[in-house]
mmCIF file of C-alpha atoms and ligand atoms in Angstrom:
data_model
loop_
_atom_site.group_PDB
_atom_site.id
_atom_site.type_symbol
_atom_site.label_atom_id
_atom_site.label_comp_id
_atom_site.label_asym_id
_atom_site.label_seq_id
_atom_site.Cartn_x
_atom_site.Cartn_y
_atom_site.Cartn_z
ATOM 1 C CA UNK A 1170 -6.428 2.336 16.840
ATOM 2 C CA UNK A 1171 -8.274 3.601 13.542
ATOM 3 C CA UNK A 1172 -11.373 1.667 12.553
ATOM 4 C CA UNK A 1173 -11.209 -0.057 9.217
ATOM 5 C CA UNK A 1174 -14.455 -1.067 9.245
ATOM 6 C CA UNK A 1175 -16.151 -1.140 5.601
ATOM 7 C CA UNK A 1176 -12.547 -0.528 3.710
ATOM 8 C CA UNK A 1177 -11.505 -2.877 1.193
ATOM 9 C CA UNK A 1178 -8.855 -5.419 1.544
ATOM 10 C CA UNK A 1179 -7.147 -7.911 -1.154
ATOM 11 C CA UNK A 1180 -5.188 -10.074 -0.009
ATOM 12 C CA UNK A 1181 -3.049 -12.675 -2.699
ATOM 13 C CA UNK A 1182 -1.966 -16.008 -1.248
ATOM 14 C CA UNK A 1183 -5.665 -15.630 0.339
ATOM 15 C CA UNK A 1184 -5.856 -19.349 0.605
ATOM 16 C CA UNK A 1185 -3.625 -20.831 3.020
ATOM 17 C CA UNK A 1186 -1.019 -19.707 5.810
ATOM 18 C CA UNK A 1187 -0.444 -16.225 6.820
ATOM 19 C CA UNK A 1188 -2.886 -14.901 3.493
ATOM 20 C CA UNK A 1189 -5.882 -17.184 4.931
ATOM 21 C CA UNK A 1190 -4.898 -15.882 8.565
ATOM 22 C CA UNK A 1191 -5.156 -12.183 7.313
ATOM 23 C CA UNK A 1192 -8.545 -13.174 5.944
ATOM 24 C CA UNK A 1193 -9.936 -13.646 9.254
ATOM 25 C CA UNK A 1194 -8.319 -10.808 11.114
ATOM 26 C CA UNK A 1195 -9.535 -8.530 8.769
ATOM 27 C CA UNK A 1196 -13.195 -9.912 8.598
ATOM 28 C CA UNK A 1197 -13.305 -9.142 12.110
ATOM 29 C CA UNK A 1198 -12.287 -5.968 12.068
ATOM 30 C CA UNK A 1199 -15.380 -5.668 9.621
ATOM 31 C CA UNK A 1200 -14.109 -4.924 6.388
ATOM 32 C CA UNK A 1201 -14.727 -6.374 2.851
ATOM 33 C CA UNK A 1202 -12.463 -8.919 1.355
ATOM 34 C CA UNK A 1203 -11.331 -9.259 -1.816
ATOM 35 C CA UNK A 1204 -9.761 -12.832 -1.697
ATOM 36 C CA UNK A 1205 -6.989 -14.037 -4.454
ATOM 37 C CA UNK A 1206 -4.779 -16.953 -4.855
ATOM 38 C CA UNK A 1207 -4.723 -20.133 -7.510
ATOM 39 C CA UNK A 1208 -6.946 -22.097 -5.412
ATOM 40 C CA UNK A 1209 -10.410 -21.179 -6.384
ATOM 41 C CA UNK A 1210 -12.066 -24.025 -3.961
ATOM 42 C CA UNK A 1211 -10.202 -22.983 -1.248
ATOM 43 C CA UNK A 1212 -10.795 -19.421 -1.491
ATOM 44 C CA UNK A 1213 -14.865 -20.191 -1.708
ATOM 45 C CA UNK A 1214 -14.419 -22.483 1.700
ATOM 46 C CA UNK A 1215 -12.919 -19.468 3.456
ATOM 47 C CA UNK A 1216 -15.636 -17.050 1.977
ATOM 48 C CA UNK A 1217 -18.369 -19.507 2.981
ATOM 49 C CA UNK A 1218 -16.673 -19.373 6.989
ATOM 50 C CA UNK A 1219 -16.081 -15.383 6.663
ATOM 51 C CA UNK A 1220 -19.714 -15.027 5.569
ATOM 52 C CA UNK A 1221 -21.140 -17.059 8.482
ATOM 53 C CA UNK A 1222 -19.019 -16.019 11.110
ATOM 54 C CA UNK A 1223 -18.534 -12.331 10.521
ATOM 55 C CA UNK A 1224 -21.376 -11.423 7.958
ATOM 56 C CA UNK A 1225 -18.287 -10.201 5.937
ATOM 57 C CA UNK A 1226 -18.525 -8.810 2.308
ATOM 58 C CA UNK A 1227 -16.116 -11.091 0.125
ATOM 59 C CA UNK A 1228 -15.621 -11.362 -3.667
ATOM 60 C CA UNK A 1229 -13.421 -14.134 -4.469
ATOM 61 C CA UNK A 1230 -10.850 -13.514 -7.180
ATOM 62 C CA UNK A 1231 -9.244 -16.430 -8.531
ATOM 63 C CA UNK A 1232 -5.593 -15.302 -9.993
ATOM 64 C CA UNK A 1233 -2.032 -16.678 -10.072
ATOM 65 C CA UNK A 1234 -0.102 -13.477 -9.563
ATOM 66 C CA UNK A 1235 3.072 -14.825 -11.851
ATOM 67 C CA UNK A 1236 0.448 -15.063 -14.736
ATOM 68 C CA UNK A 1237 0.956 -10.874 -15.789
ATOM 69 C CA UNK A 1238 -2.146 -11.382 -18.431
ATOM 70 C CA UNK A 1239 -4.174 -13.076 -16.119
ATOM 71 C CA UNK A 1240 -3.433 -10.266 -13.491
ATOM 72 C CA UNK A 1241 -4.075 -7.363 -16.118
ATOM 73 C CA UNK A 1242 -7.565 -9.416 -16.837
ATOM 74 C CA UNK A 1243 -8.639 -10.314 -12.993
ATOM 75 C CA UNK A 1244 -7.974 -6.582 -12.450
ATOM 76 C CA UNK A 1245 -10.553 -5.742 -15.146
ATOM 77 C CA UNK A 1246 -13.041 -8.043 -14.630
ATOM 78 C CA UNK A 1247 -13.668 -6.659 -11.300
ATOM 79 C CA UNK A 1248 -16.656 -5.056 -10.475
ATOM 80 C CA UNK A 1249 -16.989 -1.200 -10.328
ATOM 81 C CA UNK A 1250 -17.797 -1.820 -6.345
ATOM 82 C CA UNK A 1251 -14.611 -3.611 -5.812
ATOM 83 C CA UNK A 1252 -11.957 -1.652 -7.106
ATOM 84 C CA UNK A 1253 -11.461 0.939 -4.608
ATOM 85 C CA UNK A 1254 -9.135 -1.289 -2.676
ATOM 86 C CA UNK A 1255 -7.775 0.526 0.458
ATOM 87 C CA UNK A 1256 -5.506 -1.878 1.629
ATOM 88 C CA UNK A 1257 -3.453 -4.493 -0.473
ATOM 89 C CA UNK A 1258 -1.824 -7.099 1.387
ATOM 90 C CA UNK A 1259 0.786 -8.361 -0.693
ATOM 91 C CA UNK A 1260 1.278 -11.611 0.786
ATOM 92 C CA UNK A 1261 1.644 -14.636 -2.091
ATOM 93 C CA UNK A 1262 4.498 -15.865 -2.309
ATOM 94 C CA UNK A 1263 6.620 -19.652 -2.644
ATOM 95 C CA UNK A 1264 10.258 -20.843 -1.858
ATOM 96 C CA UNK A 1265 11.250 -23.245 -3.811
ATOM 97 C CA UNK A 1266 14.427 -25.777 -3.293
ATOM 98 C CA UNK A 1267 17.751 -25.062 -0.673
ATOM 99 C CA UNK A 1268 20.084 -26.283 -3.314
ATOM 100 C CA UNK A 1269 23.675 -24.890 -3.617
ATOM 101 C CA UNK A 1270 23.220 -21.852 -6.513
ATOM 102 C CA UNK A 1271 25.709 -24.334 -8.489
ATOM 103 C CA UNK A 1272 23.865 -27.114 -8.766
ATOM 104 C CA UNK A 1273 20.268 -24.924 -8.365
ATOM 105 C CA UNK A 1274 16.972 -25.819 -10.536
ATOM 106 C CA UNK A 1275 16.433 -22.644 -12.698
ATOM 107 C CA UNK A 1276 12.542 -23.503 -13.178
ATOM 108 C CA UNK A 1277 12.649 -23.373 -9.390
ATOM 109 C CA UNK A 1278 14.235 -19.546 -9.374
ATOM 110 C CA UNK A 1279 11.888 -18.855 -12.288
ATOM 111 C CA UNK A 1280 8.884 -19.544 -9.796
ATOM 112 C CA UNK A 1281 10.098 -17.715 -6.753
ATOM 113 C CA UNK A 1282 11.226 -14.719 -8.831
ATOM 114 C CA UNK A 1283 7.902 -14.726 -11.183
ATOM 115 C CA UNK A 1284 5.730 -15.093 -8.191
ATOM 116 C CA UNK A 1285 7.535 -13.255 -5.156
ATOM 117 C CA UNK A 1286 8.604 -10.272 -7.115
ATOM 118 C CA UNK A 1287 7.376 -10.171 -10.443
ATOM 119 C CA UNK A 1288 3.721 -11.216 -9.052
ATOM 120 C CA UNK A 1289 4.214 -8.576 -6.390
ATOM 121 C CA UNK A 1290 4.981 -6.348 -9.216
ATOM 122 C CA UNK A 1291 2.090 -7.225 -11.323
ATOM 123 C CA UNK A 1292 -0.400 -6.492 -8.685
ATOM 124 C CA UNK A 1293 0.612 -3.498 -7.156
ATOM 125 C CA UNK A 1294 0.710 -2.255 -10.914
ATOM 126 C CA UNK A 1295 -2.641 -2.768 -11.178
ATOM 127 C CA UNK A 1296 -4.383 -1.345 -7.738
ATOM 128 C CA UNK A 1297 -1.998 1.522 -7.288
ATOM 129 C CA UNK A 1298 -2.977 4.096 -9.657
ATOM 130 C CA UNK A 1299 -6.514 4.213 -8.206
ATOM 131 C CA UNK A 1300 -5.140 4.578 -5.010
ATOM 132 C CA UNK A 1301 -3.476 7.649 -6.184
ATOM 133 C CA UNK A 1302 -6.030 8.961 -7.794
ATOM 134 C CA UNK A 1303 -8.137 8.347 -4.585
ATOM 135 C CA UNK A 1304 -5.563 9.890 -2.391
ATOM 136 C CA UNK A 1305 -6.216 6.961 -0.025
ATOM 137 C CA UNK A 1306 -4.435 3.637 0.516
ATOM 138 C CA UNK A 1307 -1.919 1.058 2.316
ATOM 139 C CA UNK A 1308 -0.229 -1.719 0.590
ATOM 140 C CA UNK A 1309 1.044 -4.259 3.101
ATOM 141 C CA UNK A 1310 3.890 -6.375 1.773
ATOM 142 C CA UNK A 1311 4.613 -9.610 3.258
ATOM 143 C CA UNK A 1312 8.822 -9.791 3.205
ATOM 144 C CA UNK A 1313 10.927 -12.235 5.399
ATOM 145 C CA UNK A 1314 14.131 -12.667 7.060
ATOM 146 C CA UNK A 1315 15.717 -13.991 4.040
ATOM 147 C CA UNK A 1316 15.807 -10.290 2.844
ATOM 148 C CA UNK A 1317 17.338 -9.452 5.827
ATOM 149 C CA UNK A 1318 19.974 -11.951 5.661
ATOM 150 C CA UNK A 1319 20.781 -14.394 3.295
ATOM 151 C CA UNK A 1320 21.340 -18.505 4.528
ATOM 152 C CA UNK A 1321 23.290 -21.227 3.080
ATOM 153 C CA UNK A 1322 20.651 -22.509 -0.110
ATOM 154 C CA UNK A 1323 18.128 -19.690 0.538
ATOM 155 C CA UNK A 1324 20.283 -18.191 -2.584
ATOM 156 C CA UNK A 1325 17.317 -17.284 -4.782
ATOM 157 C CA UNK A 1326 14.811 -17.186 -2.131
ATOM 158 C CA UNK A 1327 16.365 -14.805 -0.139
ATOM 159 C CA UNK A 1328 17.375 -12.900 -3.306
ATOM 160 C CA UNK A 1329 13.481 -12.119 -4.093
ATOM 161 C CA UNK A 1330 12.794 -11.298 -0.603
ATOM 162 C CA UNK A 1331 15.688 -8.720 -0.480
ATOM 163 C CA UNK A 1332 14.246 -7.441 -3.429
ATOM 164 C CA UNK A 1333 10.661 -6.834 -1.997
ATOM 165 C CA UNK A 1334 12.328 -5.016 0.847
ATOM 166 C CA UNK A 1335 13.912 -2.621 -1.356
ATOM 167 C CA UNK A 1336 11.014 -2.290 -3.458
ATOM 168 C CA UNK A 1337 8.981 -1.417 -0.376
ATOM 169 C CA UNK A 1338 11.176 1.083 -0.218
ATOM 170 C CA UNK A 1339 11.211 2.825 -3.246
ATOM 171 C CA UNK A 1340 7.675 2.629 -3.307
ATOM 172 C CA UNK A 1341 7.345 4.698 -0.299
ATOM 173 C CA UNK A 1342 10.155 7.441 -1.919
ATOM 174 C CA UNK A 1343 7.650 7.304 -5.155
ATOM 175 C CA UNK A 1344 4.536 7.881 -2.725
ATOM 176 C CA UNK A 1345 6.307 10.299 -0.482
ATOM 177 C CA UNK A 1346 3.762 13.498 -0.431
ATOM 178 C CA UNK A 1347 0.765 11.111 -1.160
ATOM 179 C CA UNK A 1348 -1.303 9.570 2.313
ATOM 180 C CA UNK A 1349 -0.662 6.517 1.079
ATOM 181 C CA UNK A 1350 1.218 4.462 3.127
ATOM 182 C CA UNK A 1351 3.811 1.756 2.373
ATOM 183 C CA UNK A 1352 4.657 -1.498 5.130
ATOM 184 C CA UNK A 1353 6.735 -4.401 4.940
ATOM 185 C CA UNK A 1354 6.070 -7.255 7.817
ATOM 186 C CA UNK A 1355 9.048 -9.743 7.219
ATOM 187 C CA UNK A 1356 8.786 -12.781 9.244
ATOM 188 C CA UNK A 1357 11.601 -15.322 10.589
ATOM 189 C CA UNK A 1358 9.790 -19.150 10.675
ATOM 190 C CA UNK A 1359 5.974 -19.321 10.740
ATOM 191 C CA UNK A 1360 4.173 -22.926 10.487
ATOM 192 C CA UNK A 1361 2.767 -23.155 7.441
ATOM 193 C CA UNK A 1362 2.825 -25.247 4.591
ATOM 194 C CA UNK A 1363 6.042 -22.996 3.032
ATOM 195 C CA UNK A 1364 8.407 -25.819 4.046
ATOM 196 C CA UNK A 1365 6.116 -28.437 2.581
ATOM 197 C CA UNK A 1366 6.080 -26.030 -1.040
ATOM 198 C CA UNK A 1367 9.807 -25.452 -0.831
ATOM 199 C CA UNK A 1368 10.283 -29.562 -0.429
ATOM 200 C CA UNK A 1369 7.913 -30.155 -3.257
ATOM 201 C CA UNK A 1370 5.233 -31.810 -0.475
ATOM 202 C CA UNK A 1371 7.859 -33.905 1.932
ATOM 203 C CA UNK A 1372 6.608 -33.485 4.536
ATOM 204 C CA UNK A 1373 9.427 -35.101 6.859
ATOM 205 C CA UNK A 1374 11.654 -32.407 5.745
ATOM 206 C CA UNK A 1375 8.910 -29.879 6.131
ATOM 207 C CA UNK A 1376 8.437 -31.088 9.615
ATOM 208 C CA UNK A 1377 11.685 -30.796 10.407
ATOM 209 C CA UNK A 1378 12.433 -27.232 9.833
ATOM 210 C CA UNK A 1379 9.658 -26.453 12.980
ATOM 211 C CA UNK A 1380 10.947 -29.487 14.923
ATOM 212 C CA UNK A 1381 11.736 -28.813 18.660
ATOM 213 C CA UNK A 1382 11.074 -25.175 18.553
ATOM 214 C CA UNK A 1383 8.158 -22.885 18.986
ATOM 215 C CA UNK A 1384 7.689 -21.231 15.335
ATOM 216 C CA UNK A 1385 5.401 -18.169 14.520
ATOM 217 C CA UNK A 1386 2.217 -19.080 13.825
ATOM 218 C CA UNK A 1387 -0.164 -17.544 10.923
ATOM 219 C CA UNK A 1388 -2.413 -15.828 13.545
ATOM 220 C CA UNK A 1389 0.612 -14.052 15.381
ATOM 221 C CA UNK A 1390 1.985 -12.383 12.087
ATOM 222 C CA UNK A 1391 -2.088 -11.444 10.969
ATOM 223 C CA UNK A 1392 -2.433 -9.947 14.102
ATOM 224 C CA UNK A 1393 0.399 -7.546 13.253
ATOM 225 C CA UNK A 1394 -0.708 -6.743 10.104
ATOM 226 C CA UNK A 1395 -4.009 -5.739 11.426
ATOM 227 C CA UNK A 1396 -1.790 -3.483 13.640
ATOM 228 C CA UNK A 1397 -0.132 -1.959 11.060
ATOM 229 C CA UNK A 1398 -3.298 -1.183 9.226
ATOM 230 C CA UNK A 1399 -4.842 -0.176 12.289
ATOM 231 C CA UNK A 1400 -2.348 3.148 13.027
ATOM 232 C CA UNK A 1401 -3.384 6.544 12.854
ATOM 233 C CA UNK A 1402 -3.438 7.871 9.833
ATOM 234 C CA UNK A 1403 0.031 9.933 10.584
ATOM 235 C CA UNK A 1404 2.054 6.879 11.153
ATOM 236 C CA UNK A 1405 3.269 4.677 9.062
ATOM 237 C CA UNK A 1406 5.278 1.586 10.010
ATOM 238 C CA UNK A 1407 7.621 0.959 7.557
ATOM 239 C CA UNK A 1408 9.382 -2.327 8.437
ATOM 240 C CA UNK A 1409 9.303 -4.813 11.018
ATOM 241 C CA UNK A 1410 11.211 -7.967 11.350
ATOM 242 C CA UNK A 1411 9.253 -10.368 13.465
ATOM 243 C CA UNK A 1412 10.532 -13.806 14.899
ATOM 244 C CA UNK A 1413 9.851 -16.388 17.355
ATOM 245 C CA UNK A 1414 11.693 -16.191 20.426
ATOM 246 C CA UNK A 1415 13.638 -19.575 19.473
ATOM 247 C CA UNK A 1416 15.349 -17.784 16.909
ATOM 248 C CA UNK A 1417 17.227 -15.173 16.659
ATOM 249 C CA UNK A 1418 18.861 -15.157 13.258
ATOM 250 C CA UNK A 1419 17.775 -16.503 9.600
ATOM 251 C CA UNK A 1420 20.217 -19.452 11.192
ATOM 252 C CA UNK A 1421 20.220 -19.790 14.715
ATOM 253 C CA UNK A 1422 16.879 -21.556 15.943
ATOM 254 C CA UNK A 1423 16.619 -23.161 19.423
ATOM 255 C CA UNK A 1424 15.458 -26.770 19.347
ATOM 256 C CA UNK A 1425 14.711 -28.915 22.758
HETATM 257 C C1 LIG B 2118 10.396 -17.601 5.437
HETATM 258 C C2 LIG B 2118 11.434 -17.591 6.469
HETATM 259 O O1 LIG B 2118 13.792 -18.289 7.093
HETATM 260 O O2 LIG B 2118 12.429 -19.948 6.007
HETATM 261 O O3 LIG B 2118 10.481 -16.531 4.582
HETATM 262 O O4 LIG B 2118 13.311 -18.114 4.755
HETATM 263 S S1 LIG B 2118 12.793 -18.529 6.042
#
């Protein structure tokens, strides 16, 4: 295991779920957080916990990555300190809907493609060319399943996800002779409040999709990101797909 002690992390999606998981991981392995999402009051809350519990050096950026302006002007406003991210964790990211494609919301696509890929896009825009210049980096994007395989109403969900893997991809080809180092972690179902987003905040249908099995947690997929960022510095794990032992397809999920 390499230290990452003192290297700089953003995460987006900081606030909640597998982003707000990452947080801690990585405070504890001692390094300094940069800390994005939407939620500005949530981010300070986790800052506030980072600070006391690990001492941990955070600057809280509050961005929507689907907002390309406001991405282009977070990124500037940053302090001279702060921008020599080592490690971006690409992790925001919504579903929206399991409608049938025919009878599917478009504002709903617009907000999984604007934030999943587009926001993915706009971020990774911004922090990779000092990387390169820098020699030195790791950009950690959060995939899933559903760009693996597709499922019945994942339609546009699982069309952004599928595109993240293949732009993890290319980005590695475009890299290729540079140390920096490319990862996607694509998870099968984690407890978070994803199913509570994708139902617009029911949270009896959210409840259901976790009911009777033993879902990924948060903790289990930031504790594999931290391994991933934790390799020497000749290895570089490309892709994993990562699900609970109740499941073992984007559809088949054992319930009790
Ligand atoms: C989350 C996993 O299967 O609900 O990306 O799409 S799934």
């Amino acid at each position: 295991m390499v230290s990452i002690q003192g290297q700089i992390v953003l995460i987006t999606g900081a606030s909640s779920g597998i982003g707000a998981s990452c947080a801690k991981m990585f405070a504890k392995e001692g390094t300094a957080l940069i800390l994005a999402a939407r939620r500005r009051e949530k981010l300070e809350a986790l800052a506030a916990e980072l600070k006391t519990a690990y001492n941990s050096k955070i600057y809280v950026l509050e961005m929507d990555v689907s907002d390309r302006t406001a991405v282009e002007t977070s990124w500037a406003s940053l302090p001279k300190s702060w921008r020599n991210v080592d490690i971006l964790i690409n992790n925001a990211g919504l579903s929206r809907g399991l409608d049938k494609l025919q009878s599917g919301e478009i504002q709903n696509w617009e907000e999984m493609i604007d934030t999943n890929l587009k926001g993915l896009l706009y971020v990774t825009r911004s922090l990779l060319p000092v990387m390169v210049q820098r020699n030195q980096g790791h950009i950690i994007n959060i995939g899933s399943i559903a760009g693996h395989q597709a499922y019945p109403g994942g339609n546009v969900y699982c069309a952004t996800k599928a595109a993240v893997r293949a732009l993890s991809q290319g980005l590695k080809m475009d890299l290729l002779g540079t140390p920096i180092r490319v990862t996607s972690v694509d998870p099968g179902t984690v407890e978070t409040d994803f199913s509570k987003v994708r139902f617009r905040g029911d949270v009896e249908k959210a409840e259901k999709v976790y009911q009777g099995m033993n879902p990924l947690t948060p903790n289990d997929i930031a504790e594999i990101v931290v391994f991933c960022a934790t390799r020497p510095l000749n290895v570089n794990i490309s892709e994993l797909l990562v699900l609970a032992t109740d499941q073992s397809s984007a559809t088949m999920i054992n319930r009790q």
